[in-house]
Structures are given as structure tokens and as C-alpha cells.
PDB file of C-alpha atoms and ligand atoms in Angstrom:
ATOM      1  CA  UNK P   1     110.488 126.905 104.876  1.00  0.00           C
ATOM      2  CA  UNK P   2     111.165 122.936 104.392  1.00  0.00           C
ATOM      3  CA  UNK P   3     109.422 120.532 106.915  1.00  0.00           C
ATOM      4  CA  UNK P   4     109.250 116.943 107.278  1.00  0.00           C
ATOM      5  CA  UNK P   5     106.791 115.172 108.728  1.00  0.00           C
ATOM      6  CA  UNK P   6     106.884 111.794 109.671  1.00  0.00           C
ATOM      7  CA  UNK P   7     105.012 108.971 111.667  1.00  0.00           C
ATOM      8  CA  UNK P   8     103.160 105.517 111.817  1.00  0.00           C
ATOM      9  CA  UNK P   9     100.218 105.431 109.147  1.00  0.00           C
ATOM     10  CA  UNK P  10      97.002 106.928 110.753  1.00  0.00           C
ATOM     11  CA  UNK P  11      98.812 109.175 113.164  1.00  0.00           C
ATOM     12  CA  UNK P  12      97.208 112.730 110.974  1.00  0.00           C
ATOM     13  CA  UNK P  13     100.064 113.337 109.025  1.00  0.00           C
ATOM     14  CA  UNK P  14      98.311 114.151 105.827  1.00  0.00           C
ATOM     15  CA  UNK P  15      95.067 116.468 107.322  1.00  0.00           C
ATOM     16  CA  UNK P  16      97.630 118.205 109.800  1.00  0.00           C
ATOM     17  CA  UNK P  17     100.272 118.408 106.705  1.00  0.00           C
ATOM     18  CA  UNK P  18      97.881 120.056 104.293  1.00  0.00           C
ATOM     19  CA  UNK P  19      96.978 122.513 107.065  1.00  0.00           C
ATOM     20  CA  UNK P  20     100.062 123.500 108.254  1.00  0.00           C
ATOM     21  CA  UNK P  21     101.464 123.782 104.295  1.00  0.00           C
ATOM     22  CA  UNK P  22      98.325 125.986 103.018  1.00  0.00           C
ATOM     23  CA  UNK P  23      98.792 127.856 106.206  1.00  0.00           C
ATOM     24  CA  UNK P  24     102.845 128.499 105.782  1.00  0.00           C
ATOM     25  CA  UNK P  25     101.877 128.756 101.878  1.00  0.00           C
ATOM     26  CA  UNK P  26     104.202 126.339 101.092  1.00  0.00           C
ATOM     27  CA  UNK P  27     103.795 122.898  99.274  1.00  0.00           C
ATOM     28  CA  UNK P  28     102.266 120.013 100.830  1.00  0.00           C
ATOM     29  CA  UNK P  29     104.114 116.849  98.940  1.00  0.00           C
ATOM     30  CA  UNK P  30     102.040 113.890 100.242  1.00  0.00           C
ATOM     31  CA  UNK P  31     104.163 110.609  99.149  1.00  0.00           C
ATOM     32  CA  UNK P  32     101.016 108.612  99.259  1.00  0.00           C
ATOM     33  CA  UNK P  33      99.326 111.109  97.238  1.00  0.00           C
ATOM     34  CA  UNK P  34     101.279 111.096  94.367  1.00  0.00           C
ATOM     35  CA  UNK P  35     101.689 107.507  94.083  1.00  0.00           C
ATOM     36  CA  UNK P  36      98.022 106.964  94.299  1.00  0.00           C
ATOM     37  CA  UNK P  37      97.428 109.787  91.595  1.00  0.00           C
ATOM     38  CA  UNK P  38     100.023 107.830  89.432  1.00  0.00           C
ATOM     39  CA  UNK P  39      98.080 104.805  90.231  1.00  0.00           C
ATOM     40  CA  UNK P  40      94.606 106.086  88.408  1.00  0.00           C
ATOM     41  CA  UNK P  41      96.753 107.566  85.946  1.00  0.00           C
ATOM     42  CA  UNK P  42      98.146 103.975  85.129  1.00  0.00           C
ATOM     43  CA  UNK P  43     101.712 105.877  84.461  1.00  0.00           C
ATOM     44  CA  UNK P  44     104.796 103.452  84.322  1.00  0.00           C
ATOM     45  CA  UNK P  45     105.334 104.149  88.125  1.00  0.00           C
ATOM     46  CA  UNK P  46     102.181 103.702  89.373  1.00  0.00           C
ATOM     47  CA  UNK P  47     101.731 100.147  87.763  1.00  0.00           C
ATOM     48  CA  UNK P  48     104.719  99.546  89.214  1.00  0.00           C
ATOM     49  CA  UNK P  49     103.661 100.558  92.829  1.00  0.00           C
ATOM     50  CA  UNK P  50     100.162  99.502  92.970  1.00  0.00           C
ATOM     51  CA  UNK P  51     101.269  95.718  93.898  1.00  0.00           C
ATOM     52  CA  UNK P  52     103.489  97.222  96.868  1.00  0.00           C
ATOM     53  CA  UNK P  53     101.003  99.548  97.631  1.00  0.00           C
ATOM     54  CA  UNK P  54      98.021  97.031  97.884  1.00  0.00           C
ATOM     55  CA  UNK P  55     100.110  94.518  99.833  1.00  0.00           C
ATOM     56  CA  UNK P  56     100.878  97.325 102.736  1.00  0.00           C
ATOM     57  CA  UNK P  57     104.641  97.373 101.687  1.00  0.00           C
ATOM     58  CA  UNK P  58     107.219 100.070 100.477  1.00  0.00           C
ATOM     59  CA  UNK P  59     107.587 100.923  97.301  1.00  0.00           C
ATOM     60  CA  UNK P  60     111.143 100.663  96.123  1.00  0.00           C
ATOM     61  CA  UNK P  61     113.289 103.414  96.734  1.00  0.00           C
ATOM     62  CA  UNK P  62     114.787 104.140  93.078  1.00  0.00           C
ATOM     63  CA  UNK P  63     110.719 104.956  92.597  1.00  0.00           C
ATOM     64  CA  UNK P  64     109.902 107.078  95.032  1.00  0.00           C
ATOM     65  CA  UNK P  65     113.437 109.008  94.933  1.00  0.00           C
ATOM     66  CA  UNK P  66     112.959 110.078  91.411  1.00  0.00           C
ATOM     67  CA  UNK P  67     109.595 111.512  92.445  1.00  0.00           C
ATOM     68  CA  UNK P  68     110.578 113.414  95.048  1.00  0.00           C
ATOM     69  CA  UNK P  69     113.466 115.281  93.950  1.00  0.00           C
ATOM     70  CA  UNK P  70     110.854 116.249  90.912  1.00  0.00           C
ATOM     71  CA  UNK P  71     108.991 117.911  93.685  1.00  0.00           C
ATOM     72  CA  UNK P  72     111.106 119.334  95.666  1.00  0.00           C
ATOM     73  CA  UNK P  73     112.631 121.697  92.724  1.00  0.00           C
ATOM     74  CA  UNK P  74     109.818 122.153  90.865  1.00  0.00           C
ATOM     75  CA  UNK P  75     108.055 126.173  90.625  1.00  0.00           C
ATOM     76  CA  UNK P  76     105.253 125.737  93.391  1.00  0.00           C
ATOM     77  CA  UNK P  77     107.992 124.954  95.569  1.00  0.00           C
ATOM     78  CA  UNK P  78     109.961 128.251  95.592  1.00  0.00           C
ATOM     79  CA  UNK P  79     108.572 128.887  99.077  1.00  0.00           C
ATOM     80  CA  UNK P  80     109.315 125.474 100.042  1.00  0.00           C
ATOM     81  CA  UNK P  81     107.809 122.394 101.001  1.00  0.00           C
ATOM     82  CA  UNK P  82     106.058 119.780 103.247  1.00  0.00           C
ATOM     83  CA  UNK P  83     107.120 116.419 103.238  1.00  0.00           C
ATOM     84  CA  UNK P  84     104.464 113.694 104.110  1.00  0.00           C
ATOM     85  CA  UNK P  85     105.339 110.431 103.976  1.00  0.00           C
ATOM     86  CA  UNK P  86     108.443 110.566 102.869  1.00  0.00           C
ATOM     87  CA  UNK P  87     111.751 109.351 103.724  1.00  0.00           C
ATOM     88  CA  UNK P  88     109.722 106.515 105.595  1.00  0.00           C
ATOM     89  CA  UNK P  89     113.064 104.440 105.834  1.00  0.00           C
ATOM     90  CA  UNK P  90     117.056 105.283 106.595  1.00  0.00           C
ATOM     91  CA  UNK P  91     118.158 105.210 102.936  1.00  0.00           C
ATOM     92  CA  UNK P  92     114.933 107.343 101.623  1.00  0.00           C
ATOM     93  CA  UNK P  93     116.785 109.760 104.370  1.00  0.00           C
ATOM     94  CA  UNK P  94     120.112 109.604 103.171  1.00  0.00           C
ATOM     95  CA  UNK P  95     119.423 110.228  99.427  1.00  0.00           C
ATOM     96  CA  UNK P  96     117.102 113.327 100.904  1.00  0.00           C
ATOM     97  CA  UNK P  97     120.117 114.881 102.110  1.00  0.00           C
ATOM     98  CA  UNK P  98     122.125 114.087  99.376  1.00  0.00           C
ATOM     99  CA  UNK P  99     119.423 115.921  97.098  1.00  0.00           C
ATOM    100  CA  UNK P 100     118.982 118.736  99.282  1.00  0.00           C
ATOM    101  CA  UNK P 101     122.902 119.176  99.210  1.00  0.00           C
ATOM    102  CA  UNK P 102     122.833 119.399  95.709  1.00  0.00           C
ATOM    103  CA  UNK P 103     120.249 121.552  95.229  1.00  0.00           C
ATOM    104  CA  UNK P 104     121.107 123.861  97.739  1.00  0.00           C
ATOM    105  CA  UNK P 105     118.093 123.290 100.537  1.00  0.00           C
ATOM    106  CA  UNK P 106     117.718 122.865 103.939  1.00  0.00           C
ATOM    107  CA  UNK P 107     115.428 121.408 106.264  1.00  0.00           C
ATOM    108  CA  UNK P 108     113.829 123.607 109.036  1.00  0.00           C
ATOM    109  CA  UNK P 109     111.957 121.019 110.935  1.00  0.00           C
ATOM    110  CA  UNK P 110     111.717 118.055 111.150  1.00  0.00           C
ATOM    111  CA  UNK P 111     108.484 117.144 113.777  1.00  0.00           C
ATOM    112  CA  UNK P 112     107.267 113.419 114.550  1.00  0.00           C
ATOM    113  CA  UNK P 113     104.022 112.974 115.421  1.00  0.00           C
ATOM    114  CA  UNK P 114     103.248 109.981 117.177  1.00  0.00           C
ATOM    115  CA  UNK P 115      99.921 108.205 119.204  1.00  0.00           C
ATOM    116  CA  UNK P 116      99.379 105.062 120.467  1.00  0.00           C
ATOM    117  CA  UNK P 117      98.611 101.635 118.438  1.00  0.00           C
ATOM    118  CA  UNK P 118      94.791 101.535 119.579  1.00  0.00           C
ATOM    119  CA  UNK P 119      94.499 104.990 118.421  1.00  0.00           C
ATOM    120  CA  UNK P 120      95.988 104.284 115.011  1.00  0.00           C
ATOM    121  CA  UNK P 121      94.022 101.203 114.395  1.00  0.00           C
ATOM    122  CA  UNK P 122      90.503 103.080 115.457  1.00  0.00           C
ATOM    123  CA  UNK P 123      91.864 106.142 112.917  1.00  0.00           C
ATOM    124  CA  UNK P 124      93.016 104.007 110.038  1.00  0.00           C
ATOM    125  CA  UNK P 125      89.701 101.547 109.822  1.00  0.00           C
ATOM    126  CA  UNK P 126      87.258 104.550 109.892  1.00  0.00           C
ATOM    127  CA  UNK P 127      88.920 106.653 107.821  1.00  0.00           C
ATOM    128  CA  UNK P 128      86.721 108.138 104.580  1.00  0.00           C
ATOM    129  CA  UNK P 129      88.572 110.227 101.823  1.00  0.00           C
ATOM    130  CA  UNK P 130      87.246 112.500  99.255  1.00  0.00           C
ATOM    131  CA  UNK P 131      87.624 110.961  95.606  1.00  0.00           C
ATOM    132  CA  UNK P 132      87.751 114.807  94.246  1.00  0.00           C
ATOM    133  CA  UNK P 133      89.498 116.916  96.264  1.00  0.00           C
ATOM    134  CA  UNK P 134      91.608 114.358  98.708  1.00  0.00           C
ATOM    135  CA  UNK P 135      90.135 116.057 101.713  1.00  0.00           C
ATOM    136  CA  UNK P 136      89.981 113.087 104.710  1.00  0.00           C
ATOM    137  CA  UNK P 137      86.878 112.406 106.913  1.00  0.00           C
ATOM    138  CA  UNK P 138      86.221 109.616 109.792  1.00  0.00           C
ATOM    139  CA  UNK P 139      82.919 107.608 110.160  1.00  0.00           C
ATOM    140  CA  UNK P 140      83.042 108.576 114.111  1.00  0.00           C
ATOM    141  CA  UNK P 141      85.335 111.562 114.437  1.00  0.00           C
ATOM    142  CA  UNK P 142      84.844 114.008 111.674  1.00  0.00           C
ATOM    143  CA  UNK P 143      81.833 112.420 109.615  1.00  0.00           C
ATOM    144  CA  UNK P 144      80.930 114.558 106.247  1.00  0.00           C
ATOM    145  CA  UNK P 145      77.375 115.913 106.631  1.00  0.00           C
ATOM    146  CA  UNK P 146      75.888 113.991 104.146  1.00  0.00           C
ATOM    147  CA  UNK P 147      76.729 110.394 104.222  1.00  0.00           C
ATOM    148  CA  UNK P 148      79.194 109.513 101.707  1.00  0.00           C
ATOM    149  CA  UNK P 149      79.354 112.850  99.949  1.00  0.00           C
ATOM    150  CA  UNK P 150      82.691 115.585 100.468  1.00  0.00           C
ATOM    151  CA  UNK P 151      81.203 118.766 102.549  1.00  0.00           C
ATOM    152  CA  UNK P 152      84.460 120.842 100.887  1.00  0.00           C
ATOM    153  CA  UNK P 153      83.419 120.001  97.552  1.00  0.00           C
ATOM    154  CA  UNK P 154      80.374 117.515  97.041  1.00  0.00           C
ATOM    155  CA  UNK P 155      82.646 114.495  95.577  1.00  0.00           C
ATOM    156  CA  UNK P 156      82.081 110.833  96.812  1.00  0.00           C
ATOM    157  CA  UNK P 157      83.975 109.223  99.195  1.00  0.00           C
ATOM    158  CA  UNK P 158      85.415 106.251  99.533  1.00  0.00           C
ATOM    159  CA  UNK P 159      87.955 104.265 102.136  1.00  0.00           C
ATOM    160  CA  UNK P 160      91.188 103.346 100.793  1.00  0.00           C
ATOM    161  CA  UNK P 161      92.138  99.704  99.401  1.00  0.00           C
ATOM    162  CA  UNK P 162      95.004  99.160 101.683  1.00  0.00           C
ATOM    163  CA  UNK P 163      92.776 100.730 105.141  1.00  0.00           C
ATOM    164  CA  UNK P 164      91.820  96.981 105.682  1.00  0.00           C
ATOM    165  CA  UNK P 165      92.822  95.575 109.012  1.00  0.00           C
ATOM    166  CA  UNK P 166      94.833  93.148 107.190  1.00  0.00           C
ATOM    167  CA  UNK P 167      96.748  95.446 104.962  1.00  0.00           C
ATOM    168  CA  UNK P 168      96.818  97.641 108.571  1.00  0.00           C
ATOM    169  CA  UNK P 169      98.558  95.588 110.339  1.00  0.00           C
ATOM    170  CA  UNK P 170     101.270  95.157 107.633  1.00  0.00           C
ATOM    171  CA  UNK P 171     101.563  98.992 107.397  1.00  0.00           C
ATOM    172  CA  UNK P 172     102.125  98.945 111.350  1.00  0.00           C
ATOM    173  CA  UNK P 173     104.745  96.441 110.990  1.00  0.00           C
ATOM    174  CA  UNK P 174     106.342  97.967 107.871  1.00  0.00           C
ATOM    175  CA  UNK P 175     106.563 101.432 110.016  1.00  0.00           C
ATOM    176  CA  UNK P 176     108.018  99.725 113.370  1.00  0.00           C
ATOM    177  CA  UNK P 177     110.707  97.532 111.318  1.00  0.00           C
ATOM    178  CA  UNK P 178     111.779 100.346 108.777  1.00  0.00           C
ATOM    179  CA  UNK P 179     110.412 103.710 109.507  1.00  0.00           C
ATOM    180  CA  UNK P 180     110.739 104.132 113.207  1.00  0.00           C
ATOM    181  CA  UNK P 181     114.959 104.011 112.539  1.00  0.00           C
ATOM    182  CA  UNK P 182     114.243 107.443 111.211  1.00  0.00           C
ATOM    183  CA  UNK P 183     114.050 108.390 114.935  1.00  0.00           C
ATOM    184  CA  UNK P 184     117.603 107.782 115.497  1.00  0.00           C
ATOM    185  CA  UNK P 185     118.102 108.876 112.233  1.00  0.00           C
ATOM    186  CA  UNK P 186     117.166 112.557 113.229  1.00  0.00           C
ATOM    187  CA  UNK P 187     116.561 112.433 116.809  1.00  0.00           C
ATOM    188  CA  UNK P 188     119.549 114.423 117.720  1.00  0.00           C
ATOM    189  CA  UNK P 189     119.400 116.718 115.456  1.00  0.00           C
ATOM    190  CA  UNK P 190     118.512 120.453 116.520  1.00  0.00           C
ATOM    191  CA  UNK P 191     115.559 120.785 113.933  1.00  0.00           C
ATOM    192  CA  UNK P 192     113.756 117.773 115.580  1.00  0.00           C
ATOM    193  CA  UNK P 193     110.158 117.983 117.530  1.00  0.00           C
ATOM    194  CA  UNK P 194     108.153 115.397 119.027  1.00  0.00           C
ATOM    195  CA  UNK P 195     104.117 115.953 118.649  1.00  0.00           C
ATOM    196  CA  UNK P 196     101.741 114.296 120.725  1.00  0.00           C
ATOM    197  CA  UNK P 197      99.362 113.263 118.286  1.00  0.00           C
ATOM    198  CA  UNK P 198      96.957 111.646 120.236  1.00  0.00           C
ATOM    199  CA  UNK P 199      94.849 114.613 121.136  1.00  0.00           C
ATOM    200  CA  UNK P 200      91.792 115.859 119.439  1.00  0.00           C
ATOM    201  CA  UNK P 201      92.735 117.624 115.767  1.00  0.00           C
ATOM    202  CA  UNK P 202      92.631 121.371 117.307  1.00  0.00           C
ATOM    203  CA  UNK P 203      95.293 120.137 120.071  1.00  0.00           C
ATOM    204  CA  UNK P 204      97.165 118.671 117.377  1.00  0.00           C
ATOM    205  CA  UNK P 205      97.219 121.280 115.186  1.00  0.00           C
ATOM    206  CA  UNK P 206      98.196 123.954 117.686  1.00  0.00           C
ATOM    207  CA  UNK P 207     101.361 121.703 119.240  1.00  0.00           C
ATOM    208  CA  UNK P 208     102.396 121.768 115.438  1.00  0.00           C
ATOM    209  CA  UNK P 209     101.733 125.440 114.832  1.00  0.00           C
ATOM    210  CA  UNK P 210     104.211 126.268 117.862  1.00  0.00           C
ATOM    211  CA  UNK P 211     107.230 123.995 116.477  1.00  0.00           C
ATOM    212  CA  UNK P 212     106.646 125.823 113.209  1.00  0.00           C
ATOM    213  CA  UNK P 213     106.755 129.500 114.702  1.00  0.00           C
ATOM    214  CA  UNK P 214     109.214 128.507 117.176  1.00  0.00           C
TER     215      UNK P 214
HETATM  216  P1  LIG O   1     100.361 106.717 102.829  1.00  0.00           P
HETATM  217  O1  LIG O   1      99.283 107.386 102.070  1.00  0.00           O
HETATM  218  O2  LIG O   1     101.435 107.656 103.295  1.00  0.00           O
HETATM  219  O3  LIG O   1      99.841 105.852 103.951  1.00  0.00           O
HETATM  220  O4  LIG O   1     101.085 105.717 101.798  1.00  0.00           O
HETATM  221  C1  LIG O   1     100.379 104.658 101.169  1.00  0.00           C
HETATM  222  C2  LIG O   1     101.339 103.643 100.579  1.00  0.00           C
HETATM  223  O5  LIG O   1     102.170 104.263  99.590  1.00  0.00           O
HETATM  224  C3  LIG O   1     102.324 103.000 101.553  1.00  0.00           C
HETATM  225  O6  LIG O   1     101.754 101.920 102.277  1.00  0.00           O
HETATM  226  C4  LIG O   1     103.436 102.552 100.608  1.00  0.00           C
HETATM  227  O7  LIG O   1     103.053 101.392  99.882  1.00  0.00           O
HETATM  228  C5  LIG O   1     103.479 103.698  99.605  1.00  0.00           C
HETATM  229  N1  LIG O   1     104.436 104.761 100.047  1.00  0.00           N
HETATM  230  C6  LIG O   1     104.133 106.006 100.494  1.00  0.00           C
HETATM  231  N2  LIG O   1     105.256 106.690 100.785  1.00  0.00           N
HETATM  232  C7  LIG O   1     106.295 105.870 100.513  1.00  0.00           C
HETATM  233  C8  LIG O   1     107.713 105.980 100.604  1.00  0.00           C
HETATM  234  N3  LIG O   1     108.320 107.090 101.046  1.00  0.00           N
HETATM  235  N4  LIG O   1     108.466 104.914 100.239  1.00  0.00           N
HETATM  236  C9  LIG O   1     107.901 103.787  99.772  1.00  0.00           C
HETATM  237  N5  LIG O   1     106.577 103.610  99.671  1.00  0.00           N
HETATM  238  C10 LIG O   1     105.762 104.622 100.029  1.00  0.00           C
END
């Protein structure tokens, strides 16, 4: 099973997507993820995202492209895959279904999750994520047990560079001027769901559960 998920930055796209993916046993490909691990890894492509990334902007498309259709082939994938983050504008899209055609794949769902700007804002500025294992807290939320320390797997945690409310407002804007087009995009197609995201994480979770079973 293939799934996209998309929506504006702090909506729960990457705690919901790891959930649903470990629970469907398929692959959860966070686009974020990977360009952050590239990032510590100083690889070619994450020196050349880090500037984009730390300035709340898109990384070009030729970069994240390449990465994804990596991904979306590779062996952990047989049973398919979760997409987080990406496409996250029209031509990302495009060249998705253009890989998928080659390749042979489909997508069963697309789902959009989506809350309100207040919401996002108080998400996004209190978020807290594990250094070791990626797992994502919240100061008021979902605090770890012990301040500052992982309860999955006792790593530090730390907030992101670009969860400023500078960098978050650029983010916002970013999403409404190139991301949001992505509900035209697939809004009419018959794999689409909308989520109300704006429910506690349980709520969430179960809205998202149903579109998967169907
Ligand atoms: P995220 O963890 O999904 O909030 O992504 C963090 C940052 O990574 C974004 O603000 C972008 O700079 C970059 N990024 C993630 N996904 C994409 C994408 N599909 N296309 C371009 N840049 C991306």
C-alpha cells in the first residue's frame, strides 16, 4: 500500500506518518528526515539544502526528486510506502507520477490533514525531537518524562533550527503559496481524504486509521 500524506508544517504529519507506516508495515519516507540526516552527514545534498532548509524555503526540486525515487524502489519498500512531506509543490507532484508510471506503482491514498493557523503555530514552537531515534515530543502536549531526555530511547532532545517563529512563519507562507495547489492538484481524485487534524493525537490517529482500512 502507497500513501501520501500531505499538509502545512506542524499539522502531525510525521508522528501520525510513522504510526500509521509501522502499523501498515510499510515504509515511512519522511522528506524532512532524510534531508536533515544528509545534513549531519555533510553529503553533497545536504550542504546543498541546509541554506534552504535554515531559511524556511524549498529545497530545489532536481534534489529532492533524485531522493525520492531512491526510496520509493529501494528493498524496504516492497510493501510500499508513506510519503511525508513530499511532493510539497505541483511539479514535485507531477514528476511523482511520472516515477510511479515508470516504475509500475500506484498510489492508494492520498489523505490531507489539515488544522487551523493558531494550532500550527502553538505545535510548531513547542515542538521537542529526539536526537537518537527521531521520535517527536511537545513542551505542553506530550512532554518526555524526564526533561530533555527521549522516554523511547533515553537520547537528548532538542527543537529544530528552522522551529523559530521567524523561520515559522516563512514555512506557513511557503505552504499557502506552493503547497496548498496540491489540493487542486488531487482534490478530485477518488483516492483523496480530508483529516481533521485539529483534534487530540488519538482522534487523529483513528480518522486516519479509517481512510486507510476504508
Ligand atoms: P519538514 O521536516 O517536512 O518540515 O521539512 C523541513 C524542511 O526540509 C522544509 O522547510 C524544506 O526546507 C525541506 N523540505 C522537506 N521536504 C521538501 C520537499 N518535498 N521539497 C523541498 N524541500 C523540502
Amino acid at each position: 500500500m502507497n500513501i501520501i500524506l500531505f499538509g502545512p508544517p506542524g499539522v502531525g504529519k510525521g508522528t501520525q506518518g510513522a504510526k500509521l507506516a509501522e502499523q501498515f508495515g510499510i515504509v515511512h519516507l519522511a522528506m524532512g528526515d532524510l534531508l536533515r540526516a544528509a545534513v549531519s552527514e555533510k553529503t553533497e545534498l545536504g550542504l546543498k539544502a541546509k541554506a534552504f532548509m535554515d531559511a524556511g524555503k524549498l529545497v530545489t526540486d532536481d534534489l529532492v526528486i533524485g531522493l525520492i525515487e531512491e526510496r520509493i524502489i529501494a528493498d524496504d519498500a516492497v510493501n510500499g510506502f508513506l510519503l511525508d512531506g513530499f511532493p510539497r509543490n505541483v511539479a514535485q507532484a507531477v514528476a511523482l507520477n511520472e516515477m510511479l508510471e515508470k516504475h509500475g506503482l500506484k498510489i492508494d491514498h492520498v489523505i490531507f490533514m489539515d488544522a487551523s493557523k493558531e494550532a500550527l503555530l502553538q505545535r510548531l514552537t513547542g515542538r521537542l525531537t529526539c536526537s537518537a531515534c527521531g521520535f517527536g515530543f511537545h513542551r505542553h502536549y506530550s512532554p518526555p518524562k524526564i526533561e530533555g531526555q527521549c522516554d523511547k530511547c533515553g537520547g537528548s532532545l532538542y527543537q529544530r533550527t528552522d522551529d523559530t517563529e521567524e523561520v515559522i512563519s516563512q514555512r506557513l507562507e511557503v505552504y499557502a503559496d506552493q503547497t496548498s495547489p496540491l489540493l487542486d492538484f488531487y482534490g478530485d481524485d477518488n483516492v483523496f481524504s480530508k483529516v481533521d487534524a485539529e483534534a487530540g493525537m488519538d482522534e487523529v490517529y483513528a480518522s486516519l486509521e479509517r481512510v486507510v482500512k476504508g
